[in-house]
mmCIF file of C-alpha atoms in Angstrom:
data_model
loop_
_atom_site.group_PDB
_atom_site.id
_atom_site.type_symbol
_atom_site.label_atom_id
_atom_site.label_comp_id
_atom_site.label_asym_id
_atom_site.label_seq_id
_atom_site.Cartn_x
_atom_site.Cartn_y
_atom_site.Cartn_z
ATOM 1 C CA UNK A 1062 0.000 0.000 0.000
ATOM 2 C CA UNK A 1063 1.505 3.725 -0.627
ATOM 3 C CA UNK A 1064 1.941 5.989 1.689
ATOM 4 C CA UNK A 1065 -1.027 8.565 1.137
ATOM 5 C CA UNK A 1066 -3.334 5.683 1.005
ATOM 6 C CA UNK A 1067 -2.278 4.013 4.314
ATOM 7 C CA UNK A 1068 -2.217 7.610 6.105
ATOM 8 C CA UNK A 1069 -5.759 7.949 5.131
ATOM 9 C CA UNK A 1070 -6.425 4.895 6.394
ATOM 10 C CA UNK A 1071 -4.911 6.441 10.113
ATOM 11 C CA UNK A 1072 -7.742 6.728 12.579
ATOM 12 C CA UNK A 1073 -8.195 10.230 14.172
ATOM 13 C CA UNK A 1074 -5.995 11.797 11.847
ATOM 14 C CA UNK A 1075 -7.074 14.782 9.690
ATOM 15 C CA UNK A 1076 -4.740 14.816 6.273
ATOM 16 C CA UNK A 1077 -4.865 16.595 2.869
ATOM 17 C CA UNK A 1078 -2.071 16.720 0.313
ATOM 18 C CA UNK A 1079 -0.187 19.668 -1.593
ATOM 19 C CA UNK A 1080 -1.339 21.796 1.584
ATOM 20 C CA UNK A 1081 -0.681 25.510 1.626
ATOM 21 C CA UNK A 1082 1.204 26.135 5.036
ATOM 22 C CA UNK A 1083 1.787 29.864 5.422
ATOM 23 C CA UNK A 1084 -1.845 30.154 6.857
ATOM 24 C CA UNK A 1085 -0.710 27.759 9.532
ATOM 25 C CA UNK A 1086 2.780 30.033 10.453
ATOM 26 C CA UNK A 1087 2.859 33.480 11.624
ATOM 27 C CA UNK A 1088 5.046 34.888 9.555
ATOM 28 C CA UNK A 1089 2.207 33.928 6.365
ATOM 29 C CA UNK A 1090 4.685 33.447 3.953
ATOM 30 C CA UNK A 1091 5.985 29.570 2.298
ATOM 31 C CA UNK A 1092 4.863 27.047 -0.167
ATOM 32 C CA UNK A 1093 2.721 23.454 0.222
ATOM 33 C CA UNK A 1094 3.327 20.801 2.477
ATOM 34 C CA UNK A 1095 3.520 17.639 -0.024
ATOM 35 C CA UNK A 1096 1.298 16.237 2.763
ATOM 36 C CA UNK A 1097 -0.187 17.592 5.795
ATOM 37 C CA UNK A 1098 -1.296 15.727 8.521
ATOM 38 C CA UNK A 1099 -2.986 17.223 12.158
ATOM 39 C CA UNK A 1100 -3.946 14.034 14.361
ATOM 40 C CA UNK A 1101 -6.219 14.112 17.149
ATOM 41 C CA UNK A 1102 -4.189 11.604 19.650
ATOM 42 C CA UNK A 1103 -0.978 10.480 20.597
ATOM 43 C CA UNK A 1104 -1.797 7.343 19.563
ATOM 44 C CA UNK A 1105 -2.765 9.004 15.343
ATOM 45 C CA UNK A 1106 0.436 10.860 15.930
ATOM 46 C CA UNK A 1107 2.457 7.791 16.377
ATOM 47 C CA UNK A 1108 1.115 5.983 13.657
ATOM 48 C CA UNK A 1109 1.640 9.050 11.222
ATOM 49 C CA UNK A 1110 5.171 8.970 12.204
ATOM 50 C CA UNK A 1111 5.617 5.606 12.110
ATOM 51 C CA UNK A 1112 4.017 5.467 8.596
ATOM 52 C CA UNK A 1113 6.346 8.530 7.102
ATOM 53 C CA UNK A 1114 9.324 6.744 8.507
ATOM 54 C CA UNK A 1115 8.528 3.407 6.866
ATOM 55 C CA UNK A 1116 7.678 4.846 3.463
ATOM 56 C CA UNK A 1117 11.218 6.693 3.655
ATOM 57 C CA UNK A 1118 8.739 10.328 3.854
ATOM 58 C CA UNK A 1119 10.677 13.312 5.889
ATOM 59 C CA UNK A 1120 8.753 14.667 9.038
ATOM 60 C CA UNK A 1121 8.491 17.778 10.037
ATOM 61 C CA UNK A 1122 6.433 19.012 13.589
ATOM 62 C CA UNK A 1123 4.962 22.256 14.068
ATOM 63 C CA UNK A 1124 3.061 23.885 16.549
ATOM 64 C CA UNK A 1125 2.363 27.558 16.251
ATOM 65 C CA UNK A 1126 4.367 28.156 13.488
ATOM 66 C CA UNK A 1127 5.918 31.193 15.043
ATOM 67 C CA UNK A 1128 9.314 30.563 14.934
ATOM 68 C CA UNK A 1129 9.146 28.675 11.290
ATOM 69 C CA UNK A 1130 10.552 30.226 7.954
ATOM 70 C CA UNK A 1131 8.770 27.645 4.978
ATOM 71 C CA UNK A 1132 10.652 27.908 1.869
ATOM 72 C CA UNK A 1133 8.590 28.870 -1.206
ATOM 73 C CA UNK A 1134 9.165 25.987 -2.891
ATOM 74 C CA UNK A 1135 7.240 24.061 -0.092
ATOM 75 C CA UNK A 1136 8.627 20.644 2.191
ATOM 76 C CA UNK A 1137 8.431 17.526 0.035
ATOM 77 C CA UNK A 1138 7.881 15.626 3.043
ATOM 78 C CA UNK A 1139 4.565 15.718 5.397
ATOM 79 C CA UNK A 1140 4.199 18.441 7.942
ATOM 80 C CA UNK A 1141 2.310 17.214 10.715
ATOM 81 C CA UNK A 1142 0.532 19.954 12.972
ATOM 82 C CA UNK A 1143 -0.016 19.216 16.827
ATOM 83 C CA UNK A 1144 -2.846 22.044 17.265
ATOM 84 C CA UNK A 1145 -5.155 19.353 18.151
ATOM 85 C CA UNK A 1146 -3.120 18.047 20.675
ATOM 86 C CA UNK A 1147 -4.226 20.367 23.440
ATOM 87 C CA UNK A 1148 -5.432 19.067 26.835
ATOM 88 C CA UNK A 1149 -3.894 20.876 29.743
ATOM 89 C CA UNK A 1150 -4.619 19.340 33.346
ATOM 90 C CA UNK A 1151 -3.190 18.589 37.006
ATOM 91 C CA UNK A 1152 -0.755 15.461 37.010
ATOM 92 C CA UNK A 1153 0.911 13.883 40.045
ATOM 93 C CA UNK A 1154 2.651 17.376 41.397
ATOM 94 C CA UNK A 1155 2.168 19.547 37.935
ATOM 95 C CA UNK A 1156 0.640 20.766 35.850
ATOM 96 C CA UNK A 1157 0.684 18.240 32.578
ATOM 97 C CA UNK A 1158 0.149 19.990 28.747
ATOM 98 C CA UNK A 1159 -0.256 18.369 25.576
ATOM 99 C CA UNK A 1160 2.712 19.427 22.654
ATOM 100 C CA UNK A 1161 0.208 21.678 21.090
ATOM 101 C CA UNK A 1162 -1.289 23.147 23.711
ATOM 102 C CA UNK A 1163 -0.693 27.195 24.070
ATOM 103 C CA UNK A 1164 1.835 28.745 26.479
ATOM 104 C CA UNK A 1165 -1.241 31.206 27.332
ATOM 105 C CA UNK A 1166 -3.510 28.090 27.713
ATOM 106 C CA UNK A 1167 -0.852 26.779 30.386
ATOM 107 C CA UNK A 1168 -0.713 30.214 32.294
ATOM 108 C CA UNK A 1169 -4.602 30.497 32.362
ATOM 109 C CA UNK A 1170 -4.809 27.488 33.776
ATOM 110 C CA UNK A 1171 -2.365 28.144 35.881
ATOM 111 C CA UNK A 1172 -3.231 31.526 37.392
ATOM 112 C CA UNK A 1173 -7.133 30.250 37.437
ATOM 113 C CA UNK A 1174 -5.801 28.035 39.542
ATOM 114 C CA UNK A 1175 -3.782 30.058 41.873
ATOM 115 C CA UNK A 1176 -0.163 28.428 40.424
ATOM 116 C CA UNK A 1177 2.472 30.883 39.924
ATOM 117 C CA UNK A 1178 5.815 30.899 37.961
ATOM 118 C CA UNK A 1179 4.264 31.532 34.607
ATOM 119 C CA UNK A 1180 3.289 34.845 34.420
ATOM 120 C CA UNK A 1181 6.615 36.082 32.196
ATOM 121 C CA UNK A 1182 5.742 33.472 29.582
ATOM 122 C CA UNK A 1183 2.054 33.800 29.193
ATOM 123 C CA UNK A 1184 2.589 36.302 26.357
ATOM 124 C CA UNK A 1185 4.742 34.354 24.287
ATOM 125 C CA UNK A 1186 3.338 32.885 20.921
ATOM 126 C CA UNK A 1187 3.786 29.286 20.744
ATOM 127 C CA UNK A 1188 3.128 26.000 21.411
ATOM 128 C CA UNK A 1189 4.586 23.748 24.707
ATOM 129 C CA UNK A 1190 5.903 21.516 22.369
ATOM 130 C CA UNK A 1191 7.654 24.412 20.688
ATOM 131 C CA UNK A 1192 8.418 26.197 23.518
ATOM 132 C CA UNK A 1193 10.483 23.210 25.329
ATOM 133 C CA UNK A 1194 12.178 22.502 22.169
ATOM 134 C CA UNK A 1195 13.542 26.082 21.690
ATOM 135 C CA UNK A 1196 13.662 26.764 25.657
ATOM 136 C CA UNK A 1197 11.496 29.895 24.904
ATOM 137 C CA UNK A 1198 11.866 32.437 26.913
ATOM 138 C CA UNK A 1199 10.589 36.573 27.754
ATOM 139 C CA UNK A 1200 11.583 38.772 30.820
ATOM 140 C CA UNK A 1201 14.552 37.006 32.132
ATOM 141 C CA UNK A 1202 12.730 33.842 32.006
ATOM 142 C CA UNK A 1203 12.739 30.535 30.153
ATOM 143 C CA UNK A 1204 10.372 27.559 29.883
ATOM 144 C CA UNK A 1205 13.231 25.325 31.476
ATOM 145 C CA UNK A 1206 12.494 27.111 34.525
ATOM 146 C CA UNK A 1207 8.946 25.207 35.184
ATOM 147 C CA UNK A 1208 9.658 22.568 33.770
ATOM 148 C CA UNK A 1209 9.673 19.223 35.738
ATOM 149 C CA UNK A 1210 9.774 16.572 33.050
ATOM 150 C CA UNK A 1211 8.942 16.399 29.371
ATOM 151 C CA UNK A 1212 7.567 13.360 27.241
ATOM 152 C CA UNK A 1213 8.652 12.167 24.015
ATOM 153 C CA UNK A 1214 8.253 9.871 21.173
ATOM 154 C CA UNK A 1215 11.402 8.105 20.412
ATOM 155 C CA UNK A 1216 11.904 5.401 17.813
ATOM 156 C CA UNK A 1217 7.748 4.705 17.988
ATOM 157 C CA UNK A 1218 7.858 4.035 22.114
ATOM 158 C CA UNK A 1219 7.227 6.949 24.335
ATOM 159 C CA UNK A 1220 10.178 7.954 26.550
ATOM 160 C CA UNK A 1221 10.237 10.456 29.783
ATOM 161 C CA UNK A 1222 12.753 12.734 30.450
ATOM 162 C CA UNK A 1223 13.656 14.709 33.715
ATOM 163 C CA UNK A 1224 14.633 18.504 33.546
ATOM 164 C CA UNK A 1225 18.717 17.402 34.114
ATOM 165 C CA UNK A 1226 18.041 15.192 31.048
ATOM 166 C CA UNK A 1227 16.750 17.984 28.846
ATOM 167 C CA UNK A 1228 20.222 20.146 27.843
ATOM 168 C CA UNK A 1229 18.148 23.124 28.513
ATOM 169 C CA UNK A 1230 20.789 26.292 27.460
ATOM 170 C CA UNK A 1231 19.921 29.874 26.564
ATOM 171 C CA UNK A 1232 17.533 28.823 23.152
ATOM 172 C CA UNK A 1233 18.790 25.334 23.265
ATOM 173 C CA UNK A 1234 17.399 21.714 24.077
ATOM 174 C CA UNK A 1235 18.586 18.347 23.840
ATOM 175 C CA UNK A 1236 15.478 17.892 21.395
ATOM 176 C CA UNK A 1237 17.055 19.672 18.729
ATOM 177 C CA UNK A 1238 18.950 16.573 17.890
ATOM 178 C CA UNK A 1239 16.021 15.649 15.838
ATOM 179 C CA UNK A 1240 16.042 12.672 17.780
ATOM 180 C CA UNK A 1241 12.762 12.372 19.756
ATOM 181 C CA UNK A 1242 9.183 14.003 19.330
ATOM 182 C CA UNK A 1243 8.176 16.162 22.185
ATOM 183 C CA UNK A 1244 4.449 15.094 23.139
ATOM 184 C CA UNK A 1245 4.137 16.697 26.233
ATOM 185 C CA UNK A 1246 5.531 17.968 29.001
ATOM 186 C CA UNK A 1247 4.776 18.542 33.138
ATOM 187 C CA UNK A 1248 5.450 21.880 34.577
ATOM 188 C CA UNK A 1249 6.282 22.473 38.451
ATOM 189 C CA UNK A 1250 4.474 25.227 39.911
ATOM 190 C CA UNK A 1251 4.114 26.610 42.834
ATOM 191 C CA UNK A 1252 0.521 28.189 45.191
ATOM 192 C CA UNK A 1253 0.209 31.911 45.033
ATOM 193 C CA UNK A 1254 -1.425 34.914 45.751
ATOM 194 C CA UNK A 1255 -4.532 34.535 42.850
ATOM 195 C CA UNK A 1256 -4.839 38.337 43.090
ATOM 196 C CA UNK A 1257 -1.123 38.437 42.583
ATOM 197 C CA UNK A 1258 -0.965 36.042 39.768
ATOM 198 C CA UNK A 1259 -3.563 37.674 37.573
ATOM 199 C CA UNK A 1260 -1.769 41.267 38.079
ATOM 200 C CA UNK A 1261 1.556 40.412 36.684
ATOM 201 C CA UNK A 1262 0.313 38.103 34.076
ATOM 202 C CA UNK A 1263 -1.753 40.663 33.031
ATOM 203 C CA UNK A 1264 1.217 42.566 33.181
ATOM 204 C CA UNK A 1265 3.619 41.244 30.945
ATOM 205 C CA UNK A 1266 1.149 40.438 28.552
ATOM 206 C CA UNK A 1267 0.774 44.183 28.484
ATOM 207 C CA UNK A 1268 4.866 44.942 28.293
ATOM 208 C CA UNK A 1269 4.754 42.334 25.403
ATOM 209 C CA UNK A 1270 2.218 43.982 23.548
ATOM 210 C CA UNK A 1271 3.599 47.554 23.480
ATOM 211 C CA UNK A 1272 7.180 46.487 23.004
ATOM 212 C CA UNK A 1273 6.745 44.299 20.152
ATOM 213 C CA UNK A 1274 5.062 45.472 16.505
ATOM 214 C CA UNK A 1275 1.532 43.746 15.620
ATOM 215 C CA UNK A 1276 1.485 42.220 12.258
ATOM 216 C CA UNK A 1277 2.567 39.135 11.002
ATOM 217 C CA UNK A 1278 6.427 38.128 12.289
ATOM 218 C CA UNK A 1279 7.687 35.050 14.056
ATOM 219 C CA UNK A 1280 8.805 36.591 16.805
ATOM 220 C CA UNK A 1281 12.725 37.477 17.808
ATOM 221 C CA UNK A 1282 14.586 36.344 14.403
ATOM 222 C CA UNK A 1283 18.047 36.456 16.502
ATOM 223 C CA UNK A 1284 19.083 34.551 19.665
ATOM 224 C CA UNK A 1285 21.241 37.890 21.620
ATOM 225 C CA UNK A 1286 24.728 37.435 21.800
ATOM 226 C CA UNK A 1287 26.273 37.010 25.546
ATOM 227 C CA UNK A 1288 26.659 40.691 25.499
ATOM 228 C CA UNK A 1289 24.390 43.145 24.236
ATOM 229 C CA UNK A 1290 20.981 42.268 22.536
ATOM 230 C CA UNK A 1291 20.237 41.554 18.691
ATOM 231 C CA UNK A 1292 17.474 43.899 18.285
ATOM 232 C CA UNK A 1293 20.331 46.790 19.656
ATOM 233 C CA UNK A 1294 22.910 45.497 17.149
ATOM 234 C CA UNK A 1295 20.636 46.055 14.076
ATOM 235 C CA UNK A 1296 19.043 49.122 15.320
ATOM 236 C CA UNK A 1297 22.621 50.617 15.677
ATOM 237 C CA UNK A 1298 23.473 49.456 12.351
ATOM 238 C CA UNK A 1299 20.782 51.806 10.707
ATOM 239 C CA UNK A 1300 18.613 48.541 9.774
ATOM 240 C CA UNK A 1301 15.784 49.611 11.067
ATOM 241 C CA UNK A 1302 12.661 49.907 7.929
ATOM 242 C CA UNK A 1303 15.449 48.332 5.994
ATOM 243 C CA UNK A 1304 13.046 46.135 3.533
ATOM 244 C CA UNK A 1305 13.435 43.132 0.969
ATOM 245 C CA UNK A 1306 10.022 42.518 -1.281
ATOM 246 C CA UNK A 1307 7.509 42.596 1.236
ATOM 247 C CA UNK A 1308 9.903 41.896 4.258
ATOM 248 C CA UNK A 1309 10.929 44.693 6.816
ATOM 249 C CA UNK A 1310 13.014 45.477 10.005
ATOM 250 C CA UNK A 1311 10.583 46.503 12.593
ATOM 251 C CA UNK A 1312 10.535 50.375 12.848
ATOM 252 C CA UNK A 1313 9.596 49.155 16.872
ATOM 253 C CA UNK A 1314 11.378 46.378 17.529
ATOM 254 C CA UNK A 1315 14.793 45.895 15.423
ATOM 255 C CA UNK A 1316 15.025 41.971 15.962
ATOM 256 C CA UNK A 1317 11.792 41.511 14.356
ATOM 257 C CA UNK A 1318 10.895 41.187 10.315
ATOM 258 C CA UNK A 1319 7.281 41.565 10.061
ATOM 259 C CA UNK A 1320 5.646 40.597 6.698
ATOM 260 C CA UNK A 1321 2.873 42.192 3.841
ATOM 261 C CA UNK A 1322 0.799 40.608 2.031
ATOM 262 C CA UNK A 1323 2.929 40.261 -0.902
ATOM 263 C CA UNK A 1324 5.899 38.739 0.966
ATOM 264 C CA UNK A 1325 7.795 35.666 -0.339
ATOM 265 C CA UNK A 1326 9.600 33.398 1.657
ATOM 266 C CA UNK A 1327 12.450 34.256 -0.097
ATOM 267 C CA UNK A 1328 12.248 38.120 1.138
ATOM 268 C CA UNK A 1329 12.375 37.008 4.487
ATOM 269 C CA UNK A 1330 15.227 34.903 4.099
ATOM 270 C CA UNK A 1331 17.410 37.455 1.723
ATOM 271 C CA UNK A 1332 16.640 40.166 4.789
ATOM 272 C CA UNK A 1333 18.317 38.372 7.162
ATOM 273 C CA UNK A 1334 21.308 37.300 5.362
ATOM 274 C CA UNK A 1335 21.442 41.254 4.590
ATOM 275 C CA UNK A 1336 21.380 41.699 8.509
ATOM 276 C CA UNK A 1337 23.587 38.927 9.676
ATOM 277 C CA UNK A 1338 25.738 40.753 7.057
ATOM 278 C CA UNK A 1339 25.727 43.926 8.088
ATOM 279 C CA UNK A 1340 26.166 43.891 11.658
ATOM 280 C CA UNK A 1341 29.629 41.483 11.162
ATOM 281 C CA UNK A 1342 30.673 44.182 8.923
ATOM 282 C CA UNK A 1343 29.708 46.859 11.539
ATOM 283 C CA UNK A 1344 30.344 45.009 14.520
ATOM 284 C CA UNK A 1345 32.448 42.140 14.165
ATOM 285 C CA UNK A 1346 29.478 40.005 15.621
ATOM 286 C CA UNK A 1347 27.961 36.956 14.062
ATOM 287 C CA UNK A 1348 24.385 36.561 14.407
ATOM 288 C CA UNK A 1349 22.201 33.497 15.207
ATOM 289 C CA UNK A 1350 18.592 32.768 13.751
ATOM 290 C CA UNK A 1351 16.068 31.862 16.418
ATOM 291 C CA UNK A 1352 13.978 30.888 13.316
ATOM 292 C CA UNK A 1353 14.501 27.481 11.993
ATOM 293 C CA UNK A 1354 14.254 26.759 8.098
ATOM 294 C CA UNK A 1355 12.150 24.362 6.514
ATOM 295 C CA UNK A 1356 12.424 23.140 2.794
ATOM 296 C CA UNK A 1357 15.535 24.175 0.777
ATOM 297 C CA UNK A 1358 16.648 27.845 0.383
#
């Protein structure tokens, strides 16, 4: 049997084929997912996995899409969404969320339920699956910091991992060894002040908002060097409004590239080799994406 017939075949799985994508990232821009694929369960998520690896298909997991750059030309493979994959609920001594379940999902839970340690990451755009993988992090703190243990899939059987196990660094995991599928993960949180809680999540949602540009964007493009922030580097290197196509520097925030309508994948990715440029030439400093590639560029 081929492959698109036996992953139609998966039970709770929801699949199409030559899928636009950019709808499903925030920066809007990118080609078609050969095959797309958003199961319902663990158990459909498996089995789609297990099914791309036997037919030789490449994977490729998204949550958000926030920190994703699709190249126009599309993935060849099957991207497999884990938006459905969304329960967040007590668990032994945390608080257990699905892979696709949203960072603000976790800290409403949380602060409805009088749990602090969240607040600074409420505001943050992604997924927890996401979010462990890249250690996300706003404020001065990181995902890392809550969490207790984090589930994976690993060669079809799952596999638990405690925080020392993880390789949590500054925008870093053990996960991005490509290695292991995060499902889920269990974050440790502590009783607070509910009055308290709600205040400063409110809070930095607030900060977030008028410190960052609306519009389409995925976020920070560049992880900050050890010793004075990205978004400082480019602004001081006149970058600011500095545009390829329909891709642009932030006028407010100079480590974002927000997107028009018109906007190619291809803009995006010429920008920031015009950046990365620029400040080396400037600076001496190298820059690092926060934004992972998919498909060839």
């Amino acid at each position: 049997m081929g492959f698109e017939n036996e992953l139609a075949l998966i039970y709770d799985v929801d699949c199409v084929f030559n899928q636009p994508v950019k709808k499903y990232l925030s920066l809007g821009v990118g080609g078609n997912a050969k095959y797309f694929a958003a199961p319902k369960s663990l158990y459909a998520l498996k089995n789609a996995v297990d099914c791309a690896k036997r037919h030789r298909v490449p994977v490729k997991i998204i949550g958000g899409g926030t920190n994703l750059l699709v190249s126009d030309d599309g993935f060849k493979g099957i991207i497999i969404t884990t938006v459905k994959l969304a329960d967040v609920f007590f668990k032994r001594d945390g608080v257990f969320a699905m892979c696709g379940a949203p960072l603000k999902k976790v800290a409403d839970f949380a602060r409805d339920n009088g749990l602090k340690g969240f607040e600074k990451l409420s505001g943050i755009p992604a997924t927890v699956g996401g979010a462990v993988f890249q250690n996300a992090g706003a404020f001065g703190a990181s995902v890392s910091d809550c969490v207790l243990d984090v589930q994976t899939l690993c060669r079809g059987k799952l596999k638990n991992r405690y925080k020392r196990e993880c390789g949590f660094g500054y925008r870093k995991s053990v996960f991005k060894n490509g290695k292991e599928i995060i499902v889920s993960a269990v974050f440790d949180l502590k009783k607070g002040d509910r009055a308290e809680i709600d205040g400063l999540t409110a809070l930095y949602r607030e900060k977030r908002r008028q410190s960052q540009p609306q519009g389409k964007s995925c976020g920070c493009v560049f992880k900050n060097p050890p010793d004075i922030p990205a978004g400082k580097l480019i602004e001081d290197a006149g970058l600011k409004g500095c545009s390829r196509g329909g891709a642009t520097v932030s006028e407010k925030h100079a480590n974002f590239i927000v997107t028009s309508a018109s906007a190619t994948a291809a803009d995006v990715y010429n920008l920031i080799l015009h950046i990365k440029k620029t400040v080396k030439d400037k600076f001496g400093k190298d820059l690092t994406e926060e934004v992972e590639y998919v498909g060839e560029f």
